[in-house]
Coordinates of C-alpha atoms in Angstrom, one line a residue:
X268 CA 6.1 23.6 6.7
X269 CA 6.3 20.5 4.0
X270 CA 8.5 18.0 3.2
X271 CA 11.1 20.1 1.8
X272 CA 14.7 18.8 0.2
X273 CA 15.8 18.4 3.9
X274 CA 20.0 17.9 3.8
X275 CA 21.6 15.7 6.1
X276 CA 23.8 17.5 8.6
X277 CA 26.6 15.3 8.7
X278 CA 25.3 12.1 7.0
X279 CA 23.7 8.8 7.8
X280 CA 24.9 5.3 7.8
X281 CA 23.0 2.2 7.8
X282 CA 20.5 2.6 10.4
X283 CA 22.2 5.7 12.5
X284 CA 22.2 9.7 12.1
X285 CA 25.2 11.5 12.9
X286 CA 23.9 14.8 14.3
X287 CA 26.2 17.9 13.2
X288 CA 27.8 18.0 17.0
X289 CA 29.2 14.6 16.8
X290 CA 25.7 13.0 18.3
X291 CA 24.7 9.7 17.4
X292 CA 20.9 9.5 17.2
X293 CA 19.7 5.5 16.7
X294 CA 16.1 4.7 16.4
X295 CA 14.5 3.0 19.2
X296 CA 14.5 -0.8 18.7
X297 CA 12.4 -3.6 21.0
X298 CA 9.4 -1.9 22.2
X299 CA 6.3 -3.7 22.0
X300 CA 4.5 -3.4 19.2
X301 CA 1.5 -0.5 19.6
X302 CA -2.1 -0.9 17.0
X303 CA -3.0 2.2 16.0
X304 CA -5.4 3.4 17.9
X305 CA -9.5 2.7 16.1
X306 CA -11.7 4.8 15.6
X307 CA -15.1 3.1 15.2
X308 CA -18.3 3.8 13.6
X309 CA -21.2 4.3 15.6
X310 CA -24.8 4.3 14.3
X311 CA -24.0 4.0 10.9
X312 CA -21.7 6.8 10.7
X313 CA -18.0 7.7 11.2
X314 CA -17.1 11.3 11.4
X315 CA -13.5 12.0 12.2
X316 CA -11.6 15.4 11.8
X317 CA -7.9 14.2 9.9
X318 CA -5.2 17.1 10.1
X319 CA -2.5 16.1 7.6
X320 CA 0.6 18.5 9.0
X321 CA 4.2 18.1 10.0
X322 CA 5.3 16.4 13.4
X323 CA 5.5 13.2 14.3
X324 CA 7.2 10.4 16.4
X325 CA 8.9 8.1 14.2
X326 CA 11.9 4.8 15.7
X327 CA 10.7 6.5 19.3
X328 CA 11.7 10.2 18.2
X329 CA 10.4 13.3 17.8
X330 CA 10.2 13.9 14.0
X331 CA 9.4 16.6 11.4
X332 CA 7.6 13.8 9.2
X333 CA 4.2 13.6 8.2
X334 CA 1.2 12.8 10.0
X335 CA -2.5 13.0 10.2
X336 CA -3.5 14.2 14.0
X337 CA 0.0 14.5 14.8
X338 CA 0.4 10.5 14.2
X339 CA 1.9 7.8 11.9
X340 CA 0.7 5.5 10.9
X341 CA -2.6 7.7 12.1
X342 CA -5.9 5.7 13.6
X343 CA -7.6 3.0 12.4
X344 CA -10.5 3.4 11.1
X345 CA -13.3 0.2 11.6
X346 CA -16.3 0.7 9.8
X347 CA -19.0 -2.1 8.5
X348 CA -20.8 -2.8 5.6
X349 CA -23.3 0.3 4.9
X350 CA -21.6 2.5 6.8
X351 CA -20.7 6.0 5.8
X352 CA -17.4 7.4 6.0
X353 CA -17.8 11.4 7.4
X354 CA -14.4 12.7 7.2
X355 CA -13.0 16.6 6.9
X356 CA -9.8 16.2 6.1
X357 CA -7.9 19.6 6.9
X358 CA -4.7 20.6 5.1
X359 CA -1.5 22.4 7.4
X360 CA 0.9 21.2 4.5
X361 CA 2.8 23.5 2.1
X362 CA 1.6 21.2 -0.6
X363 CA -1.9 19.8 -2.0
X364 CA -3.7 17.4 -1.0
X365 CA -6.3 14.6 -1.0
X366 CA -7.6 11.2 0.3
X367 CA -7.4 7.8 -1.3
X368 CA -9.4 4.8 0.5
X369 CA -7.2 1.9 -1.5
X370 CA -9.4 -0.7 -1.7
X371 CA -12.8 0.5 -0.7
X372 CA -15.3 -0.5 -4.0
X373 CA -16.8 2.8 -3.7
X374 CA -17.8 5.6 -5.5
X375 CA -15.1 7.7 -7.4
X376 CA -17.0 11.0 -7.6
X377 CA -18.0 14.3 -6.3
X378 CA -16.8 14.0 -2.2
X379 CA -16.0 10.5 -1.7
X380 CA -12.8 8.4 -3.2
X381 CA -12.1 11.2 -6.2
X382 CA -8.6 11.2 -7.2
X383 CA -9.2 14.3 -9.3
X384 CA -10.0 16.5 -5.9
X385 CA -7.2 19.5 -4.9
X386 CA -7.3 20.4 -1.3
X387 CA -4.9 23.2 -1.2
X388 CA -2.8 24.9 1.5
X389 CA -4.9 25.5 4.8
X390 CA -8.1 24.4 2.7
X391 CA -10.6 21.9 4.3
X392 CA -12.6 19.3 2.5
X393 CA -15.8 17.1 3.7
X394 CA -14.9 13.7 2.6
X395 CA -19.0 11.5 2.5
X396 CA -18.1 7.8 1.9
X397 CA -20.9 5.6 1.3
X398 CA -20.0 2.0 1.7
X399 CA -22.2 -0.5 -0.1
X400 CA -24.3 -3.3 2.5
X401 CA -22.5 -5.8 0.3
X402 CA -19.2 -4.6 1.0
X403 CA -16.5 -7.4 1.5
X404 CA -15.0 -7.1 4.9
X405 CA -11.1 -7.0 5.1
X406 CA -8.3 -4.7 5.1
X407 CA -7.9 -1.5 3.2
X408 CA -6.2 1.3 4.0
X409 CA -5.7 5.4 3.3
X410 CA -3.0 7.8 2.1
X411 CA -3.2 10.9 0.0
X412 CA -3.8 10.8 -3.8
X413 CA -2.7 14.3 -5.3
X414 CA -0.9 13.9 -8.5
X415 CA 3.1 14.6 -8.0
X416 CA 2.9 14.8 -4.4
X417 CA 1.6 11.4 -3.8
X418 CA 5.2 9.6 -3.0
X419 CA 6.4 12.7 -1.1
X420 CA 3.6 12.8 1.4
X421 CA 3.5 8.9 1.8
X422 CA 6.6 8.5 2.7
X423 CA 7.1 11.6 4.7
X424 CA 4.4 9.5 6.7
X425 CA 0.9 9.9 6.1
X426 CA -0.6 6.3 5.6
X427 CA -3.6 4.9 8.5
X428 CA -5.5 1.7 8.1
X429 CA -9.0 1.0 7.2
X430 CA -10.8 -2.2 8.5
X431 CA -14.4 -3.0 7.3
X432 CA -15.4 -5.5 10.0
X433 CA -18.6 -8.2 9.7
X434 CA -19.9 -10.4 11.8
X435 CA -18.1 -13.8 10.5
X436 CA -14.5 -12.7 11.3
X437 CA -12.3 -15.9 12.1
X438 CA -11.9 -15.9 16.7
X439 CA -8.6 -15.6 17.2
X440 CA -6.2 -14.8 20.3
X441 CA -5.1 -11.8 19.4
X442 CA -4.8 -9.5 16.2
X443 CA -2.4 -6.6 15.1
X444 CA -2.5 -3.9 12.6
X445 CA 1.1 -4.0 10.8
X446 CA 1.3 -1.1 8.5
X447 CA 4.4 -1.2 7.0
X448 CA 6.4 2.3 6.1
X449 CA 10.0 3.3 4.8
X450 CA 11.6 6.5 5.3
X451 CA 14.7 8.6 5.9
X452 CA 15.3 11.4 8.0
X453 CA 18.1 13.6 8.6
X454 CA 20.0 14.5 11.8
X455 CA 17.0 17.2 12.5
X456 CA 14.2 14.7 12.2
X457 CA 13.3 15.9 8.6
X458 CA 12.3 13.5 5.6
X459 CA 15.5 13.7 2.8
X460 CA 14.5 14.7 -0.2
X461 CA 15.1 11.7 -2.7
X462 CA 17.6 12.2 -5.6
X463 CA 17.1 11.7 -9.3
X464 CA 18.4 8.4 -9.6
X465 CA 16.2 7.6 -6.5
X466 CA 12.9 9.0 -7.9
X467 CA 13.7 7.2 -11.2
X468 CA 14.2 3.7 -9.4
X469 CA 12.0 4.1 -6.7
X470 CA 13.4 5.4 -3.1
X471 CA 13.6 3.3 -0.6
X472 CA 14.0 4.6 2.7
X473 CA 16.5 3.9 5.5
X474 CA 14.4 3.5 8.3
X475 CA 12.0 0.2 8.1
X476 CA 8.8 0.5 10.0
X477 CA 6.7 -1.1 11.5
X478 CA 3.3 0.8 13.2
X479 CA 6.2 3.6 12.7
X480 CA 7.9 1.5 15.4
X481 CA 11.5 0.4 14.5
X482 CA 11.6 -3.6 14.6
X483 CA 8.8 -4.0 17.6
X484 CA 8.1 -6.7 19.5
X485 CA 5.6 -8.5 19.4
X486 CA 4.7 -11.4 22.5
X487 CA 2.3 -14.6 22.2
X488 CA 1.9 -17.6 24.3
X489 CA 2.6 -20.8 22.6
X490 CA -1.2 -21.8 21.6
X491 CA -2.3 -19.1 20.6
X492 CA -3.4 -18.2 17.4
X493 CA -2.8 -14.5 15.8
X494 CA -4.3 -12.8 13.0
X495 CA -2.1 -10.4 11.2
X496 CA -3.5 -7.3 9.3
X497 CA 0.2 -6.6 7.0
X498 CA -0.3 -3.7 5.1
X499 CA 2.3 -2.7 2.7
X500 CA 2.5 1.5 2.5
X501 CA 5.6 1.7 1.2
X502 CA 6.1 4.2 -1.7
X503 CA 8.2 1.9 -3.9
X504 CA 9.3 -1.4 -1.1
X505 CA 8.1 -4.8 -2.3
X506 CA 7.7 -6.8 1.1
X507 CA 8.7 -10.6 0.9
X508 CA 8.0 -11.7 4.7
X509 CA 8.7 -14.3 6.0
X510 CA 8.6 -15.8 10.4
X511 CA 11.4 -17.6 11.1
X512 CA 10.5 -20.9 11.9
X513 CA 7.0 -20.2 11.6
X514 CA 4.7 -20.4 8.5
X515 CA 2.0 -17.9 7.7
X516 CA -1.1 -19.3 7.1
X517 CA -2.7 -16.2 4.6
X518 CA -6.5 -16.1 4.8
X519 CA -7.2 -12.7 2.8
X520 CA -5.6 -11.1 -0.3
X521 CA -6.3 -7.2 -0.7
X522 CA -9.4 -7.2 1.7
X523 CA -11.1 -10.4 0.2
X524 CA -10.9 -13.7 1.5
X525 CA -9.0 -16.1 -0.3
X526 CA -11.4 -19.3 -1.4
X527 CA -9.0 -21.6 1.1
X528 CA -6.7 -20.5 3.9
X529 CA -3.3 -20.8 1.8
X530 CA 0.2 -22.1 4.2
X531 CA 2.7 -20.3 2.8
X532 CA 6.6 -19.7 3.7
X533 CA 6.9 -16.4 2.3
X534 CA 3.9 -13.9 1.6
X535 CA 4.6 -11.3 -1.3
X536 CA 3.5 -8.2 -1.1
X537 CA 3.9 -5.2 -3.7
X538 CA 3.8 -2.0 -2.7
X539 CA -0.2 -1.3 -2.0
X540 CA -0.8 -4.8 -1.5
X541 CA -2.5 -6.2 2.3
X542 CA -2.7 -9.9 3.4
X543 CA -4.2 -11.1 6.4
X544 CA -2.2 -14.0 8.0
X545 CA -2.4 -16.3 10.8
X546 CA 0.1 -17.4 12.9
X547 CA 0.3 -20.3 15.4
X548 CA 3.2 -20.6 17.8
X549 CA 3.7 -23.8 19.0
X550 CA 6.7 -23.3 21.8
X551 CA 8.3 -20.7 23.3
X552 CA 11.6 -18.2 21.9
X553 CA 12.3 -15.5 19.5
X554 CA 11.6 -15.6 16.2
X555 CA 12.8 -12.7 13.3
X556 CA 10.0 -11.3 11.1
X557 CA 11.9 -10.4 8.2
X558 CA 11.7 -8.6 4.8
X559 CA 13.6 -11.0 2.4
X560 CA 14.5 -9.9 -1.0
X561 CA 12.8 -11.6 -4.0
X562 CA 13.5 -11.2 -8.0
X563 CA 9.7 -10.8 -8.5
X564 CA 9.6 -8.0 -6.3
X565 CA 12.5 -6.2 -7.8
X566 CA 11.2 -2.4 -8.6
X567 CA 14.7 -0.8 -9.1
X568 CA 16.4 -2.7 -12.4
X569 CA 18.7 -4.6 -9.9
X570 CA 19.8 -1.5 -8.5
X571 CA 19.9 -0.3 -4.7
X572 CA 17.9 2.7 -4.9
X573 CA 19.0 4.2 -1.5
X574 CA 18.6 2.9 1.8
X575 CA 17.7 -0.8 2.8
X576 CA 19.9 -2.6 0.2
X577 CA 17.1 -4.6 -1.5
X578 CA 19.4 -7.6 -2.1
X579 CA 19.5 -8.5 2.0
X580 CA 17.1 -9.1 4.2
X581 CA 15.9 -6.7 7.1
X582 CA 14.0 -7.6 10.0
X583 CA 11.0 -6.1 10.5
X584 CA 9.5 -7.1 13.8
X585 CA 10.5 -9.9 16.3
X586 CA 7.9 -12.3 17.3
X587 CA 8.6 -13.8 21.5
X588 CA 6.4 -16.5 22.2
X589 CA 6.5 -17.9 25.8
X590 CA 5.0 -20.6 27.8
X591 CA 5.4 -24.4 27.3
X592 CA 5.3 -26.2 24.4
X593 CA 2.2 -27.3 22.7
X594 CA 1.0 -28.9 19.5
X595 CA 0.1 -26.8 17.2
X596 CA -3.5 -24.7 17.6
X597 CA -6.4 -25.8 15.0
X598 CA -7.2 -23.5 12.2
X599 CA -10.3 -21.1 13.1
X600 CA -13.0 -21.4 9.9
X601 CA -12.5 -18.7 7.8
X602 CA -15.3 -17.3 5.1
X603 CA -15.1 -16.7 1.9
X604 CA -15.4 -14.3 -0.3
X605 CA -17.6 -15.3 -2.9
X606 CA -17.4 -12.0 -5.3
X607 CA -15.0 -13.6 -8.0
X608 CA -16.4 -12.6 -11.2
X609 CA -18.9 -14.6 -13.2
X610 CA -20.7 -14.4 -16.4
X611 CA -19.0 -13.8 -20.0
X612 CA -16.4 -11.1 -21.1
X613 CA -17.1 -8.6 -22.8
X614 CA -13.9 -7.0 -24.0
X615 CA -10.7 -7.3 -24.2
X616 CA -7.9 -4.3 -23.9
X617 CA -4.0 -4.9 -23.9
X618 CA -2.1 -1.6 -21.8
X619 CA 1.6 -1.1 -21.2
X620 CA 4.0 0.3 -18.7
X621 CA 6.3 2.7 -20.7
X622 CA 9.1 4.2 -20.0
X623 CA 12.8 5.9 -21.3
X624 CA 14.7 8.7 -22.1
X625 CA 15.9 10.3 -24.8
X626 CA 13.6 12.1 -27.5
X627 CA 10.5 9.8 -28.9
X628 CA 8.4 7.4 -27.1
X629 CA 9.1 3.5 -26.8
X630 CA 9.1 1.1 -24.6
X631 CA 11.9 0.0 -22.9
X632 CA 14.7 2.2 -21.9
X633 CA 16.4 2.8 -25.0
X634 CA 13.1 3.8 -26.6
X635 CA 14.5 7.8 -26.2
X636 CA 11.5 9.9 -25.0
X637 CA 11.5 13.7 -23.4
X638 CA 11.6 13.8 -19.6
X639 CA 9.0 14.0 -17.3
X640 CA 10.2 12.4 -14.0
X641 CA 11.9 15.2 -11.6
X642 CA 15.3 15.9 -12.7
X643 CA 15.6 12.1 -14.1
X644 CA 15.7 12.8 -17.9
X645 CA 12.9 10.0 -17.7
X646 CA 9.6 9.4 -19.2
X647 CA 7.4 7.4 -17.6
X648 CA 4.0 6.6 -19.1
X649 CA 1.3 4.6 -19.6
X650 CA 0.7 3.3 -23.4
X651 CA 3.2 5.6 -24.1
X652 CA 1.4 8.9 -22.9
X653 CA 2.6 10.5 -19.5
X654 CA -0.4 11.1 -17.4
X655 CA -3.6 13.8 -18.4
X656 CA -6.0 14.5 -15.8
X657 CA -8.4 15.9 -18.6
X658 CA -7.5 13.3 -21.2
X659 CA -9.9 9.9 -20.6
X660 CA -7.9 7.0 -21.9
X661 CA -10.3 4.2 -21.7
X662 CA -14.5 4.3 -21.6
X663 CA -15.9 1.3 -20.0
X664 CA -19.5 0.3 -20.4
X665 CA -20.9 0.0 -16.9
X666 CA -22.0 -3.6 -16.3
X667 CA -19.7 -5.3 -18.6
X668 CA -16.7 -7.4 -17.7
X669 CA -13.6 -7.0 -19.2
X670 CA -10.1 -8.9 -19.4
X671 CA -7.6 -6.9 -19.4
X672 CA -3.9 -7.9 -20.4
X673 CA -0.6 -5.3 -19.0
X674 CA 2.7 -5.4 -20.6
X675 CA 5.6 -3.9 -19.0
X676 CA 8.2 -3.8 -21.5
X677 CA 10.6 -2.2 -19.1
X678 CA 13.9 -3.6 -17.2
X679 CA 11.8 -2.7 -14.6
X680 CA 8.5 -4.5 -12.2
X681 CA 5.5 -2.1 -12.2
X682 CA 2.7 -2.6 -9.4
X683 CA -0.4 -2.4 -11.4
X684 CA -3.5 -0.3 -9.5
X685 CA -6.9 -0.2 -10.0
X686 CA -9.4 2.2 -8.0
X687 CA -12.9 1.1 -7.4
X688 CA -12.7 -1.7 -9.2
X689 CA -10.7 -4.5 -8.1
X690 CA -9.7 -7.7 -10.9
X691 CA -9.1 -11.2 -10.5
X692 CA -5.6 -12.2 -11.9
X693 CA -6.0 -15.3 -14.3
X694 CA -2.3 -15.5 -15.1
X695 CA 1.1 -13.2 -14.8
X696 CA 4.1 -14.5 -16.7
X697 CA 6.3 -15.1 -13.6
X698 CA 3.8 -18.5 -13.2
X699 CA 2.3 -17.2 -10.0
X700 CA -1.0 -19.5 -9.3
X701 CA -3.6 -17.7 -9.4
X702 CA -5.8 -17.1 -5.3
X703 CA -9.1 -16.7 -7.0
X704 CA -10.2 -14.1 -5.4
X705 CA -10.2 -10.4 -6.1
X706 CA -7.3 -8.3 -5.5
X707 CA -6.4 -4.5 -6.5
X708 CA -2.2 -4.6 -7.0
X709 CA -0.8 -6.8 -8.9
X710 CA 3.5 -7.0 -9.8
X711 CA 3.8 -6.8 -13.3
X712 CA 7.6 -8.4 -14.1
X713 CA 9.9 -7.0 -15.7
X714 CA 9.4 -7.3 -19.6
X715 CA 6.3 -9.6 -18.6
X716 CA 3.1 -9.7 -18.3
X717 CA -0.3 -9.8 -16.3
X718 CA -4.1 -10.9 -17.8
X719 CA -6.8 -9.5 -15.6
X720 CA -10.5 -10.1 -15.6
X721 CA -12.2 -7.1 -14.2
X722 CA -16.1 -6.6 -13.3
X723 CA -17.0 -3.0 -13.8
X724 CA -20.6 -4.3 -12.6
X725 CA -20.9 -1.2 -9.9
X726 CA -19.9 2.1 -8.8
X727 CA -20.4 4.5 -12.6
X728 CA -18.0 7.3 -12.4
X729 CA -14.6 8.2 -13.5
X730 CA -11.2 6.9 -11.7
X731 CA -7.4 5.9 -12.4
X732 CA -5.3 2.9 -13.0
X733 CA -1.7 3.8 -12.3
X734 CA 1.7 1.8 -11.2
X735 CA 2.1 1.8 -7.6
X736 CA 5.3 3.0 -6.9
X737 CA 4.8 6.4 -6.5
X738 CA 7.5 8.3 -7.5
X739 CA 6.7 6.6 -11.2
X740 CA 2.9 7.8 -10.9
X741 CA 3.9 11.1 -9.9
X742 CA 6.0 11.3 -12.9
X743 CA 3.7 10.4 -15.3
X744 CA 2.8 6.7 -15.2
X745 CA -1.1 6.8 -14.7
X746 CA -4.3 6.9 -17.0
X747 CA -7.9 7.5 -16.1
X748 CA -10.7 4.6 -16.7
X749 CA -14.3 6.5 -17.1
X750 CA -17.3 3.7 -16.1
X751 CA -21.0 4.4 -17.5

């Protein structure tokens, strides 16, 4: 069974289903937070068999959501530089399929990150992953990548981390996985279907997760320092965290190190987006991690497109510290990066977000364009052509570096994603200062703008740029980038 357009027996409020005999069913809240389990390369090699099916436990409930191995988020996978990834990924949806390792700077064809491959109905495919020696460590992570299915099957629940570990990693007390996910599910467990107006701003589900735990807890002794691996797998959420009382200390951006350790009150994150953070709890009580809204991370034209209203904050997690009071812990050394691009560029190339409805193409929404989000009356696009698989839209010399400037026209902010090949931001026009470092998602504003410079110095093949809330890249917003 799949996803489906699950109803809602007798309707949901806030946080709590209403079961059709009158039951109330609440998620359960305050556990302690639970890592994914790892699963860890061993002699150069990780081989894992991934079931992507139906059946989960989601808020401390049996679910019908998505899961690979019966989990979600599903395990962790730890790997190191010049490792290879062995994975058969098996199929029991009623849908197609695929694999996407967002992040990894890998190859994008034949059986390793291809965007292009169709794993149908009860169909197996052999996933080989060859991970350069000189690949950054950090934090990546996995979900599926088939074209119009990609938001369903995300947020149905099928999202695992992905860790490249080294030998320079920063000691710290302790360190958490926290994969961040948003569904909704009606009184039988089942992911609702989103509606029109939903798809067309981006849905946003009711239930907040964390680890697919609802608001976990997680404990530290004053002194201690923690590393935080935050991944946002949202399908359309942008995440503005922030520890009450506490400030996050981010060391990594999108699996790269950032040049300094950056202390920060809030950490943005689009949807796609990861940022490692350390924490240092100084004395002991209860402290909200919370999801705060934030006008740059506005994906839904001002508008609540279902579920967590995006204009309050939400907690996500809540952080108990105990023990006595102590001055706060020194800072472990952190490396760096060291892969920002060098050398000249070598082109230049201005793309837009597009969008509207109506009959013709433009580029905001009274532009009037033919439909081609589900039932929205919609057009999204990129450059003002809805998504081709066959159709390559730009040829990049391999070896060349390239700045790249996106427009977004729209009353809307786009999350602009690069496979394979990850870009340094040099400017944006909300004034954001730029970390760098490389990243691979980057929040375009609305009717603003973003100037990349990216190094297509490795890894020849054929991929896809595309903007990162899904529902808007299954409708159409997404173009291919072909390397040699």
């Amino acid at each position: 069974m799949g996803l489906g357009a699950a109803a809602v027996a007798a309707g949901t409020t806030g946080w709590i289903t209403t079961t059709s005999d009158g039951d109330r069913l609440e998620p359960v809240t305050g556990q302690p937070l639970r890592d994914p389990p790892p699963v860890r390369s061993a002699g150069g090699r990780l081989a894992l068999e991934l079931t992507a099916g139906v059946g989960t436990v989601l808020a401390g409930h049996r679910t019908r959501a998505l899961g690979y191995n019966g989990s979600s988020p599903s395990p962790t996978l730890r790997v190191r530089p010049g490792d290879e990834i062995a994975l058969r990924l098996r199929n029991e949806l009623d849908q197609p399929t695929n694999l996407h390792t967002h992040g990894l700077r890998v190859s994008p064809e034949g059986n390793s990150d291809n965007p292009f491959l169709r794993i149908d109905p009860g169909a197996t495919f052999d996933y080989r992953i060859a991970i350069p020696s000189d690949h950054p460590t950090g934090t990546f992570w996995y979900h599926p990548h088939h074209h119009g299915t990609v938001a369903d099957q995300l947020f149905g629940g099928l999202a695992g981390a992905l860790i490249v570990d080294g030998g320079d990693e920063p000691p710290v007390g302790a360190e958490h996985t926290v994969l961040v996910t948003d569904t909704t599910l009606d009184a039988d467990g089942g992911v609702v279907a989103p509606d029109a107006m939903q798809r067309m701003a981006g849905r946003q589900g009711e239930l907040l997760l964390v680890n697919g735990q609802h608001q976990p807890v997680i404990d530290a002794a004053a002194g201690d320092v923690h590393r935080w691996r935050v991944i946002n797998a949202c399908s359309s959420r942008a995440l503005a965290l922030r520890l009450d009382d506490h400030a996050l200390t981010q060391i990594a951006l999108d699996g790269a190190y950032l040049p300094a350790p950056a202390v920060r009150d809030r950490v943005l994150l689009a949807p796609g987006n990861r940022a490692d953070v350390l924490v240092r709890p100084t004395r002991p009580g209860t402290y909200a991690l919370r999801a705060e809204p934030d006008d740059r991370g506005t994906t839904a034209m001002g508008m609540n497109p279902g579920g967590v209203n995006a204009t309050s904050a939400t907690t996500l997690a809540t952080f108990t510290v105990t023990g006595a009071e102590t001055d706060p812990a020194a800072l472990p050394a952190t490396p760096t990066s060291g892969d920002s691009p060098s050398g000249p560029i070598t082109g230049r190339r201005q793309i837009a977000f597009t969008m509207g409805m109506g009959g013709g193409m433009g580029g905001g929404m009274g532009g009037g364009m033919g439909g081609n989000g589900p039932g929205t009356g919609m057009t999204f696009a990129i450059d003002g052509r809805p998504y081709d698989p066959a159709r390559t839209d730009q040829s990049v010399a391999l070896g060349s570096i390239e700045e790249w400037t996106i427009t977004n026209p729209t009353p809307m902010a786009h999350p602009f994603h690069l496979h394979v090949w990850p870009f340094e931001v040099l400017a944006t026009s909300a004034g954001t200062p730029p970390t760098g470092t490389l990243q691979d998602v980057v929040l375009v504003p609305a009717q603003g703008w973003a100037r990349l410079r990216i190094p297509f110095t490795a890894h020849p093949g054929r991929s896809v740029y595309h903007c990162h809330v899904l529902d808007h890249e299954d409708a159409g917003m997404m173009a291919t980038a072909d390397v040699r």
